[in-house]
Amino acid sequence: MTEQYVLGLQEIDETQVAVVGGKGAQLGGLSRIDGISVPGGFCVTTDAFRRVMAGVPATDELLDRLSRSDPDDREAIRMLSARIREAIEGAVVPDDLAVAITGALVELGEDAACAVRSSATAEDLPTASFAGQQDTYLNVVGSEAILRHVSRCWASLFTERAVIYRQRNGIDHRTVHMAVVVQRMVLPDASGILFTADPVTGNRKVATVDAGFGLGEALVSGLVNPDVYKVRDDEIVDRTIAAKQRAVHALPAGGTREVAVDSQRQEQPALTDAQVVRLVRLGRRIEAHFGRPQDIEWCLADDGFQIVQSRPITTLFPVPESGDQENHVYVSVGHGQMMTDPMKPLGHSMWRLTAMVPMHEAGGRLFVDVTRRLAAPTSRAGLLDVLGKGDPLIRDALETVLERDGFVPSLPDAGPGGPPAGGAPAPLETDPAVVTRLIERSETSVAALERDIRSKTGPALFEFLMEAFEEHKRVLSDPLSIQAIMAGMEATWWLNDKLLDWLGEKNAADTLTLSAPGNITSEMGLALLDVADVIRPHTELVTFLQGVEDDGFLDELAKLPGGAEARDAIEAYLDRYGMRCVGEIDITRPRWRERPTTLVPVILDNVRNFEPGAAERRFEQGRRRAQEKERDVLSRLRVLPDGDLKADEAKRMIDRVRTFIGYREYPKYGIISRYFIYKRALLAEAERLVRAGVLPEVEDVFHLTFQEFHDAVRSNRVDDRLVRQRKEAFRSYHALTPPRVLTSEGDALTGAYRRDDVPAGALVGLPVSAGTVEGRARVVLDMADADLEAGDILVTAFTDPSWSPLFVGIAGLVTEVGGLMTHGAVIAREYGLPAVVGVEQATRLIRDGQRIRVHGTDGYVEILP
């Protein structure tokens, strides 16, 4: 194929990123939109860059060293990147390439002032903007100067900031190439940036315009504060006119200069209102062409707008597709499930197929549409009450949406209707046999699933699974199970409310639920202490485990003294709990049974931090503390007016909470048990597709939805391009923070606590487990990286049941996500750990190793000097 070194902007469209880089492709696309003016120019293609790089052999060895360098070793990166830039800038531009560039310049006007702008192939992409990573040179005059600045743009692929950005985003330096855009220079009266969505709130219907005098460099460099306009539906809804004391202008002989703005002009708007509205209309046209919100650089010259750049806004959280133009309000599923990481397509599609309510995917996360429940007074009050008890931030975010006039429609309450079929359920007795019966039902159903799925393969497996999902939902929606869960939760709320009212004691139920019987998740944490007891006496086993990296370590373990017993103990643990893992609602996540090395650091912490028999002692201590608390509460109640009646009611509720609160964790265990059975069967199908040459790797099926996987098994075909796109999208979703509440207009709301009863500087959260503790903060983002000492306070983004083995060795808990009845809160109460959850940005605001004080009763965290 003949190499092309220069292409005119009119010859380019947005599909040609590999040839002209992200910026060049976007500008080519812009130049094709009716009514959009783009300064004339051309692109020096990536073929030219590769030609020049091939003539600089010294860069090969430097690139090898750069790829091996640590992203945090700033000095090595600075030195290596500087040497690569020096080599590229010093390279002689081949004659034929120089002729192609100067020939294109003639068409612009040989002495025309130009902007020379870098355009990397990993830049201005839908999933990563790479904004500001390479260089732009303005008002460059003369062919010699332009050739010199083209070389500088090539070299800017290896600025220190660009190199670090790529390394931290896992992008190979050799896969990124540099094109250069050369455009006729615009000498503007005003310039600035237009965001076609509000970059702060995410609202897609509100555009934001930043404007200043002269060239846009004054705004980009922070030299001046811009005028800021917000526009909705062709109407300016907010404006701030800044005092613009400085501006950047082009010099006749080339280059730019900072100048003072005349004092009488400083506070004049850079744009008229009519110009602002006209600019936003142009932005909407550009947004429609590219199909997503845009960050647009513009210039105003002679009352005409020139567009000099447009890139996607990559920081906005995507909006679920609704299929209509109505307003919608979505609540995050991940915040309730304590898993706010993105899910792969197979994961979120299967959670939707097995969930009790319809869910919508966006950014790899799931959301529930609550618009209709918010629309009617009674259902609205019920929803706000339930969500508010679990997570006050979700309630506050919803109330913020409700304050907007007319966004949520107003509907009447549903009519009274008749009684439910079969009448109201009978009141649930406080009887442990109820829980026993429910667990037996679940175990029987799971055993039947495991037995019946064994013979199913190919399309028949998927048909069987669709039936299994109905059984899954039937078990999940068992009225008796729901009654048992609610009985424990309602008894907890009753005790906290009444004992605060009668005795002035906050969160009294936290102590009353210590070591509640039958909690599968808290038992899981204690059971790993028993595993540590088997290993602790054997120094050789401990040393072996400290060096374990391979998941096949159990066979090797058995060859050491005491190793057979240790292997049996770990195997027994995995038989009971091996279906669990971090982020377990995503079926694609590796389970402990699949990756048992995950448990090794926790086992070693338990060996180091505990004495033999710790599990039984801890449980018994908690049970005794709960009994003592019960006696104390009842004796204090009996001396009050109507004391015997109050004490009898409290006793009934204490019995009720201890009977049912442990069951709160069991349905999730049942779900995840089923998920592991589904997963093993699906992986067997994926292996068949790999053997048949349909898929390169088994885990590629994780990037297909359940239905797409079914189709692939039927047709023996998979769209490789789709899988690649999904992998790239999934990688990009990690950079997005899911909001608790999201609207169809794109508003991402996290909510606020609105409290004034905490000390200045404290981090506010939700109190979920009473007590106060002071200790060393250990900020842990991955359970496998935990290295905890007795007395440490765990600080993390979220904890699902798989984190509970860590809870036995810590003194307190702080999380960014969580509610009163989420798993981490329940287990913290059972273990007696002071805990505060829902602390926004806790893992960023608290540094690993800092001393902190957790106020689990009042819901805040102090960072100590």
PDB file of C-alpha atoms in Angstrom, residues 157-393:
ATOM      1  CA  LEU A 157       4.279  11.953  22.076  1.00  0.00           C
ATOM      2  CA  PHE A 158       6.978  11.371  24.690  1.00  0.00           C
ATOM      3  CA  THR A 159       6.426  14.244  27.086  1.00  0.00           C
ATOM      4  CA  GLU A 160       6.715  13.051  30.665  1.00  0.00           C
ATOM      5  CA  ARG A 161       3.001  13.582  31.314  1.00  0.00           C
ATOM      6  CA  ALA A 162       2.003  11.665  28.156  1.00  0.00           C
ATOM      7  CA  VAL A 163       4.268   8.732  29.011  1.00  0.00           C
ATOM      8  CA  ILE A 164       2.962   8.465  32.593  1.00  0.00           C
ATOM      9  CA  TYR A 165      -0.648   8.752  31.386  1.00  0.00           C
ATOM     10  CA  ARG A 166      -0.161   5.847  28.960  1.00  0.00           C
ATOM     11  CA  GLN A 167       1.644   3.679  31.506  1.00  0.00           C
ATOM     12  CA  ARG A 168      -1.059   4.201  34.114  1.00  0.00           C
ATOM     13  CA  ASN A 169      -3.757   3.384  31.561  1.00  0.00           C
ATOM     14  CA  GLY A 170      -1.976   0.227  30.382  1.00  0.00           C
ATOM     15  CA  ILE A 171      -1.241   1.523  26.868  1.00  0.00           C
ATOM     16  CA  ASP A 172       1.880   0.263  25.075  1.00  0.00           C
ATOM     17  CA  HIS A 173       4.041   3.204  23.882  1.00  0.00           C
ATOM     18  CA  ARG A 174       4.803   1.426  20.601  1.00  0.00           C
ATOM     19  CA  THR A 175       1.112   1.107  19.699  1.00  0.00           C
ATOM     20  CA  VAL A 176       0.538   4.883  19.781  1.00  0.00           C
ATOM     21  CA  HIS A 177       1.573   6.981  16.792  1.00  0.00           C
ATOM     22  CA  MET A 178       1.549  10.706  16.153  1.00  0.00           C
ATOM     23  CA  ALA A 179      -0.026  12.649  13.326  1.00  0.00           C
ATOM     24  CA  VAL A 180       0.154  16.447  13.121  1.00  0.00           C
ATOM     25  CA  VAL A 181      -2.611  18.864  12.177  1.00  0.00           C
ATOM     26  CA  VAL A 182      -1.590  22.077  10.405  1.00  0.00           C
ATOM     27  CA  GLN A 183      -4.387  24.668  10.113  1.00  0.00           C
ATOM     28  CA  ARG A 184      -4.699  28.264   9.065  1.00  0.00           C
ATOM     29  CA  MET A 185      -4.471  30.395  12.189  1.00  0.00           C
ATOM     30  CA  VAL A 186      -7.646  32.135  13.361  1.00  0.00           C
ATOM     31  CA  LEU A 187      -7.103  35.562  14.959  1.00  0.00           C
ATOM     32  CA  PRO A 188     -10.184  35.720  17.167  1.00  0.00           C
ATOM     33  CA  ASP A 189     -11.963  38.500  19.010  1.00  0.00           C
ATOM     34  CA  ALA A 190     -13.042  35.905  21.572  1.00  0.00           C
ATOM     35  CA  SER A 191     -12.545  32.202  22.137  1.00  0.00           C
ATOM     36  CA  GLY A 192     -13.244  29.511  24.653  1.00  0.00           C
ATOM     37  CA  ILE A 193     -14.772  26.135  25.367  1.00  0.00           C
ATOM     38  CA  LEU A 194     -18.288  24.788  24.938  1.00  0.00           C
ATOM     39  CA  PHE A 195     -19.437  21.702  26.821  1.00  0.00           C
ATOM     40  CA  THR A 196     -22.649  20.335  25.340  1.00  0.00           C
ATOM     41  CA  ALA A 197     -23.427  18.723  28.713  1.00  0.00           C
ATOM     42  CA  ASP A 198     -22.880  20.266  32.140  1.00  0.00           C
ATOM     43  CA  PRO A 199     -19.447  18.873  33.114  1.00  0.00           C
ATOM     44  CA  VAL A 200     -20.217  19.220  36.840  1.00  0.00           C
ATOM     45  CA  THR A 201     -23.747  17.818  37.183  1.00  0.00           C
ATOM     46  CA  GLY A 202     -23.709  15.655  34.031  1.00  0.00           C
ATOM     47  CA  ASN A 203     -27.004  17.146  32.781  1.00  0.00           C
ATOM     48  CA  ARG A 204     -27.166  16.547  29.019  1.00  0.00           C
ATOM     49  CA  LYS A 205     -29.717  19.327  28.433  1.00  0.00           C
ATOM     50  CA  VAL A 206     -27.588  22.098  29.947  1.00  0.00           C
ATOM     51  CA  ALA A 207     -24.686  23.378  27.837  1.00  0.00           C
ATOM     52  CA  THR A 208     -21.852  25.378  29.435  1.00  0.00           C
ATOM     53  CA  VAL A 209     -19.922  28.079  27.570  1.00  0.00           C
ATOM     54  CA  ASP A 210     -16.606  29.486  28.856  1.00  0.00           C
ATOM     55  CA  ALA A 211     -15.525  32.634  26.994  1.00  0.00           C
ATOM     56  CA  GLY A 212     -12.645  35.150  27.083  1.00  0.00           C
ATOM     57  CA  PHE A 213     -11.009  37.740  24.830  1.00  0.00           C
ATOM     58  CA  GLY A 214      -8.338  36.828  22.289  1.00  0.00           C
ATOM     59  CA  LEU A 215      -6.850  33.342  21.928  1.00  0.00           C
ATOM     60  CA  GLY A 216      -8.102  30.457  24.059  1.00  0.00           C
ATOM     61  CA  GLU A 217      -4.643  29.912  25.606  1.00  0.00           C
ATOM     62  CA  ALA A 218      -5.508  32.510  28.260  1.00  0.00           C
ATOM     63  CA  LEU A 219      -8.349  30.290  29.506  1.00  0.00           C
ATOM     64  CA  VAL A 220      -6.576  26.953  29.113  1.00  0.00           C
ATOM     65  CA  SER A 221      -3.500  28.169  30.998  1.00  0.00           C
ATOM     66  CA  GLY A 222      -5.598  29.651  33.824  1.00  0.00           C
ATOM     67  CA  LEU A 223      -4.384  33.187  33.049  1.00  0.00           C
ATOM     68  CA  VAL A 224      -7.924  34.582  33.373  1.00  0.00           C
ATOM     69  CA  ASN A 225     -11.267  33.514  34.746  1.00  0.00           C
ATOM     70  CA  PRO A 226     -13.726  33.121  31.867  1.00  0.00           C
ATOM     71  CA  ASP A 227     -17.261  34.365  31.463  1.00  0.00           C
ATOM     72  CA  VAL A 228     -19.468  31.336  32.109  1.00  0.00           C
ATOM     73  CA  TYR A 229     -22.920  30.803  30.600  1.00  0.00           C
ATOM     74  CA  LYS A 230     -25.336  27.932  31.137  1.00  0.00           C
ATOM     75  CA  VAL A 231     -27.877  27.387  28.359  1.00  0.00           C
ATOM     76  CA  ARG A 232     -30.947  25.165  28.330  1.00  0.00           C
ATOM     77  CA  ASP A 233     -33.449  24.979  25.463  1.00  0.00           C
ATOM     78  CA  ASP A 234     -32.026  28.102  23.743  1.00  0.00           C
ATOM     79  CA  GLU A 235     -32.309  30.108  26.951  1.00  0.00           C
ATOM     80  CA  ILE A 236     -29.433  31.378  29.111  1.00  0.00           C
ATOM     81  CA  VAL A 237     -30.358  30.127  32.585  1.00  0.00           C
ATOM     82  CA  ASP A 238     -27.220  31.314  34.395  1.00  0.00           C
ATOM     83  CA  ARG A 239     -24.321  33.685  33.638  1.00  0.00           C
ATOM     84  CA  THR A 240     -21.185  34.882  35.396  1.00  0.00           C
ATOM     85  CA  ILE A 241     -19.237  37.732  33.787  1.00  0.00           C
ATOM     86  CA  ALA A 242     -15.620  37.756  34.969  1.00  0.00           C
ATOM     87  CA  ALA A 243     -13.099  40.609  35.095  1.00  0.00           C
ATOM     88  CA  LYS A 244     -10.822  39.540  32.232  1.00  0.00           C
ATOM     89  CA  GLN A 245      -7.617  41.480  32.894  1.00  0.00           C
ATOM     90  CA  ARG A 246      -5.308  39.631  30.465  1.00  0.00           C
ATOM     91  CA  ALA A 247      -5.574  38.144  26.980  1.00  0.00           C
ATOM     92  CA  VAL A 248      -3.260  36.300  24.565  1.00  0.00           C
ATOM     93  CA  HIS A 249      -2.876  37.682  21.030  1.00  0.00           C
ATOM     94  CA  ALA A 250      -0.924  36.568  17.964  1.00  0.00           C
ATOM     95  CA  LEU A 251       2.161  38.549  16.886  1.00  0.00           C
ATOM     96  CA  PRO A 252       2.603  39.568  13.224  1.00  0.00           C
ATOM     97  CA  ALA A 253       5.984  37.825  12.894  1.00  0.00           C
ATOM     98  CA  GLY A 254       4.798  34.641  14.635  1.00  0.00           C
ATOM     99  CA  GLY A 255       4.258  33.472  18.175  1.00  0.00           C
ATOM    100  CA  THR A 256       1.889  34.878  20.789  1.00  0.00           C
ATOM    101  CA  ARG A 257       2.029  37.482  23.535  1.00  0.00           C
ATOM    102  CA  GLU A 258       0.130  38.096  26.743  1.00  0.00           C
ATOM    103  CA  VAL A 259      -1.388  41.611  26.819  1.00  0.00           C
ATOM    104  CA  ALA A 260      -3.425  43.655  29.289  1.00  0.00           C
ATOM    105  CA  VAL A 261      -7.105  44.170  28.497  1.00  0.00           C
ATOM    106  CA  ASP A 262      -8.257  47.777  28.533  1.00  0.00           C
ATOM    107  CA  SER A 263      -9.768  48.511  31.980  1.00  0.00           C
ATOM    108  CA  GLN A 264     -13.049  49.747  30.472  1.00  0.00           C
ATOM    109  CA  ARG A 265     -13.425  46.504  28.559  1.00  0.00           C
ATOM    110  CA  GLN A 266     -12.428  43.994  31.278  1.00  0.00           C
ATOM    111  CA  GLU A 267     -15.921  43.454  32.667  1.00  0.00           C
ATOM    112  CA  GLN A 268     -17.705  43.523  29.328  1.00  0.00           C
ATOM    113  CA  PRO A 269     -19.053  40.130  28.170  1.00  0.00           C
ATOM    114  CA  ALA A 270     -16.832  38.395  25.609  1.00  0.00           C
ATOM    115  CA  LEU A 271     -19.997  37.267  23.777  1.00  0.00           C
ATOM    116  CA  THR A 272     -23.486  38.688  23.331  1.00  0.00           C
ATOM    117  CA  ASP A 273     -26.404  36.585  24.542  1.00  0.00           C
ATOM    118  CA  ALA A 274     -27.419  35.969  20.938  1.00  0.00           C
ATOM    119  CA  GLN A 275     -23.910  34.725  20.116  1.00  0.00           C
ATOM    120  CA  VAL A 276     -23.955  32.357  23.128  1.00  0.00           C
ATOM    121  CA  VAL A 277     -27.255  30.806  22.017  1.00  0.00           C
ATOM    122  CA  ARG A 278     -26.011  30.545  18.413  1.00  0.00           C
ATOM    123  CA  LEU A 279     -22.814  28.831  19.581  1.00  0.00           C
ATOM    124  CA  VAL A 280     -24.768  26.277  21.637  1.00  0.00           C
ATOM    125  CA  ARG A 281     -26.932  25.472  18.620  1.00  0.00           C
ATOM    126  CA  LEU A 282     -23.746  24.746  16.653  1.00  0.00           C
ATOM    127  CA  GLY A 283     -22.603  22.552  19.554  1.00  0.00           C
ATOM    128  CA  ARG A 284     -25.855  20.575  19.476  1.00  0.00           C
ATOM    129  CA  ARG A 285     -25.335  19.962  15.751  1.00  0.00           C
ATOM    130  CA  ILE A 286     -21.804  18.682  16.424  1.00  0.00           C
ATOM    131  CA  GLU A 287     -23.041  16.529  19.326  1.00  0.00           C
ATOM    132  CA  ALA A 288     -25.722  14.989  17.090  1.00  0.00           C
ATOM    133  CA  HIS A 289     -23.111  14.163  14.446  1.00  0.00           C
ATOM    134  CA  PHE A 290     -20.756  12.395  16.866  1.00  0.00           C
ATOM    135  CA  GLY A 291     -23.565  10.832  18.901  1.00  0.00           C
ATOM    136  CA  ARG A 292     -22.357  11.870  22.365  1.00  0.00           C
ATOM    137  CA  PRO A 293     -21.684  15.021  24.451  1.00  0.00           C
ATOM    138  CA  GLN A 294     -18.709  17.047  23.260  1.00  0.00           C
ATOM    139  CA  ASP A 295     -15.995  19.320  24.668  1.00  0.00           C
ATOM    140  CA  ILE A 296     -15.584  21.897  21.874  1.00  0.00           C
ATOM    141  CA  GLU A 297     -12.926  24.591  21.391  1.00  0.00           C
ATOM    142  CA  TRP A 298     -14.203  27.587  19.414  1.00  0.00           C
ATOM    143  CA  CYS A 299     -13.048  30.979  18.122  1.00  0.00           C
ATOM    144  CA  LEU A 300     -15.144  34.031  17.194  1.00  0.00           C
ATOM    145  CA  ALA A 301     -13.816  36.175  14.333  1.00  0.00           C
ATOM    146  CA  ASP A 302     -15.901  38.772  12.447  1.00  0.00           C
ATOM    147  CA  ASP A 303     -19.076  37.478  14.180  1.00  0.00           C
ATOM    148  CA  GLY A 304     -18.481  33.990  12.770  1.00  0.00           C
ATOM    149  CA  PHE A 305     -17.681  30.930  14.880  1.00  0.00           C
ATOM    150  CA  GLN A 306     -14.794  28.671  13.857  1.00  0.00           C
ATOM    151  CA  ILE A 307     -14.543  25.263  15.521  1.00  0.00           C
ATOM    152  CA  VAL A 308     -10.940  24.276  16.178  1.00  0.00           C
ATOM    153  CA  GLN A 309     -11.439  21.077  18.165  1.00  0.00           C
ATOM    154  CA  SER A 310     -14.125  18.718  19.416  1.00  0.00           C
ATOM    155  CA  ARG A 311     -13.575  15.732  21.675  1.00  0.00           C
ATOM    156  CA  PRO A 312     -15.967  13.504  23.616  1.00  0.00           C
ATOM    157  CA  ILE A 313     -16.513  14.333  27.301  1.00  0.00           C
ATOM    158  CA  THR A 314     -15.258  11.091  28.802  1.00  0.00           C
ATOM    159  CA  THR A 315     -15.985  11.878  32.471  1.00  0.00           C
ATOM    160  CA  LEU A 316     -19.792  11.795  32.200  1.00  0.00           C
ATOM    161  CA  PHE A 317     -21.568   8.771  33.560  1.00  0.00           C
ATOM    162  CA  PRO A 318     -23.647   7.197  30.743  1.00  0.00           C
ATOM    163  CA  VAL A 319     -27.437   7.404  30.898  1.00  0.00           C
ATOM    164  CA  PRO A 320     -29.508   4.189  30.707  1.00  0.00           C
ATOM    165  CA  GLU A 321     -31.491   3.804  27.489  1.00  0.00           C
ATOM    166  CA  SER A 322     -35.194   4.221  28.180  1.00  0.00           C
ATOM    167  CA  GLY A 323     -36.611   4.012  24.665  1.00  0.00           C
ATOM    168  CA  ASP A 324     -38.768   7.105  25.192  1.00  0.00           C
ATOM    169  CA  GLN A 325     -38.498  10.868  25.770  1.00  0.00           C
ATOM    170  CA  GLU A 326     -40.039  10.796  29.257  1.00  0.00           C
ATOM    171  CA  ASN A 327     -38.211  11.827  32.416  1.00  0.00           C
ATOM    172  CA  HIS A 328     -36.747   8.950  34.443  1.00  0.00           C
ATOM    173  CA  VAL A 329     -35.102   8.644  37.857  1.00  0.00           C
ATOM    174  CA  TYR A 330     -32.736   5.703  38.424  1.00  0.00           C
ATOM    175  CA  VAL A 331     -31.338   4.348  41.701  1.00  0.00           C
ATOM    176  CA  SER A 332     -28.018   2.478  41.754  1.00  0.00           C
ATOM    177  CA  VAL A 333     -28.209  -1.287  42.368  1.00  0.00           C
ATOM    178  CA  GLY A 334     -24.498  -1.463  43.193  1.00  0.00           C
ATOM    179  CA  HIS A 335     -24.807   0.792  46.238  1.00  0.00           C
ATOM    180  CA  GLY A 336     -27.378  -1.594  47.714  1.00  0.00           C
ATOM    181  CA  GLN A 337     -25.397  -4.686  46.759  1.00  0.00           C
ATOM    182  CA  MET A 338     -22.083  -3.225  47.970  1.00  0.00           C
ATOM    183  CA  MET A 339     -20.449  -3.659  44.581  1.00  0.00           C
ATOM    184  CA  THR A 340     -20.015  -0.426  42.658  1.00  0.00           C
ATOM    185  CA  ASP A 341     -17.312  -1.741  40.288  1.00  0.00           C
ATOM    186  CA  PRO A 342     -18.335  -2.231  36.656  1.00  0.00           C
ATOM    187  CA  MET A 343     -19.733  -5.628  35.678  1.00  0.00           C
ATOM    188  CA  LYS A 344     -18.952  -7.458  32.451  1.00  0.00           C
ATOM    189  CA  PRO A 345     -21.855  -8.017  30.033  1.00  0.00           C
ATOM    190  CA  LEU A 346     -22.449 -11.663  31.028  1.00  0.00           C
ATOM    191  CA  GLY A 347     -22.460 -10.545  34.663  1.00  0.00           C
ATOM    192  CA  HIS A 348     -24.963  -7.719  34.417  1.00  0.00           C
ATOM    193  CA  SER A 349     -27.201  -9.582  31.947  1.00  0.00           C
ATOM    194  CA  MET A 350     -27.462 -12.595  34.299  1.00  0.00           C
ATOM    195  CA  TRP A 351     -28.112 -10.425  37.356  1.00  0.00           C
ATOM    196  CA  ARG A 352     -30.966  -8.793  35.397  1.00  0.00           C
ATOM    197  CA  LEU A 353     -32.355 -12.195  34.394  1.00  0.00           C
ATOM    198  CA  THR A 354     -32.384 -13.391  38.024  1.00  0.00           C
ATOM    199  CA  ALA A 355     -33.451 -10.139  39.719  1.00  0.00           C
ATOM    200  CA  MET A 356     -36.918  -9.479  41.087  1.00  0.00           C
ATOM    201  CA  VAL A 357     -37.322  -6.052  39.454  1.00  0.00           C
ATOM    202  CA  PRO A 358     -36.450  -4.708  35.978  1.00  0.00           C
ATOM    203  CA  MET A 359     -32.975  -3.188  35.784  1.00  0.00           C
ATOM    204  CA  HIS A 360     -31.173  -0.942  33.323  1.00  0.00           C
ATOM    205  CA  GLU A 361     -27.468  -1.019  32.473  1.00  0.00           C
ATOM    206  CA  ALA A 362     -25.211   2.011  32.045  1.00  0.00           C
ATOM    207  CA  GLY A 363     -21.447   2.250  32.387  1.00  0.00           C
ATOM    208  CA  GLY A 364     -21.284  -1.429  33.361  1.00  0.00           C
ATOM    209  CA  ARG A 365     -23.533  -0.773  36.373  1.00  0.00           C
ATOM    210  CA  LEU A 366     -27.200  -1.548  37.009  1.00  0.00           C
ATOM    211  CA  PHE A 367     -29.981   0.846  37.976  1.00  0.00           C
ATOM    212  CA  VAL A 368     -33.643   0.529  38.912  1.00  0.00           C
ATOM    213  CA  ASP A 369     -36.148   3.023  37.473  1.00  0.00           C
ATOM    214  CA  VAL A 370     -38.127   4.418  40.428  1.00  0.00           C
ATOM    215  CA  THR A 371     -39.954   7.184  38.551  1.00  0.00           C
ATOM    216  CA  ARG A 372     -43.461   5.746  38.893  1.00  0.00           C
ATOM    217  CA  ARG A 373     -42.993   4.980  42.593  1.00  0.00           C
ATOM    218  CA  LEU A 374     -41.874   8.573  43.158  1.00  0.00           C
ATOM    219  CA  ALA A 375     -44.846   9.933  41.246  1.00  0.00           C
ATOM    220  CA  ALA A 376     -47.636   8.883  43.672  1.00  0.00           C
ATOM    221  CA  PRO A 377     -47.712  10.214  47.267  1.00  0.00           C
ATOM    222  CA  THR A 378     -48.066   6.901  49.163  1.00  0.00           C
ATOM    223  CA  SER A 379     -45.578   4.877  47.142  1.00  0.00           C
ATOM    224  CA  ARG A 380     -43.183   7.865  47.223  1.00  0.00           C
ATOM    225  CA  ALA A 381     -43.303   8.055  51.014  1.00  0.00           C
ATOM    226  CA  GLY A 382     -42.755   4.306  51.315  1.00  0.00           C
ATOM    227  CA  LEU A 383     -39.831   4.320  48.889  1.00  0.00           C
ATOM    228  CA  LEU A 384     -38.111   7.281  50.575  1.00  0.00           C
ATOM    229  CA  ASP A 385     -38.610   5.683  53.989  1.00  0.00           C
ATOM    230  CA  VAL A 386     -37.129   2.302  53.007  1.00  0.00           C
ATOM    231  CA  LEU A 387     -34.233   3.756  51.000  1.00  0.00           C
ATOM    232  CA  GLY A 388     -33.585   6.421  53.628  1.00  0.00           C
ATOM    233  CA  LYS A 389     -33.279   3.825  56.392  1.00  0.00           C
ATOM    234  CA  GLY A 390     -30.717   1.943  54.335  1.00  0.00           C
ATOM    235  CA  ASP A 391     -28.780   4.885  52.867  1.00  0.00           C
ATOM    236  CA  PRO A 392     -29.690   8.501  53.758  1.00  0.00           C
ATOM    237  CA  LEU A 393     -27.632   9.765  50.807  1.00  0.00           C
TER     238      LEU A 393
END
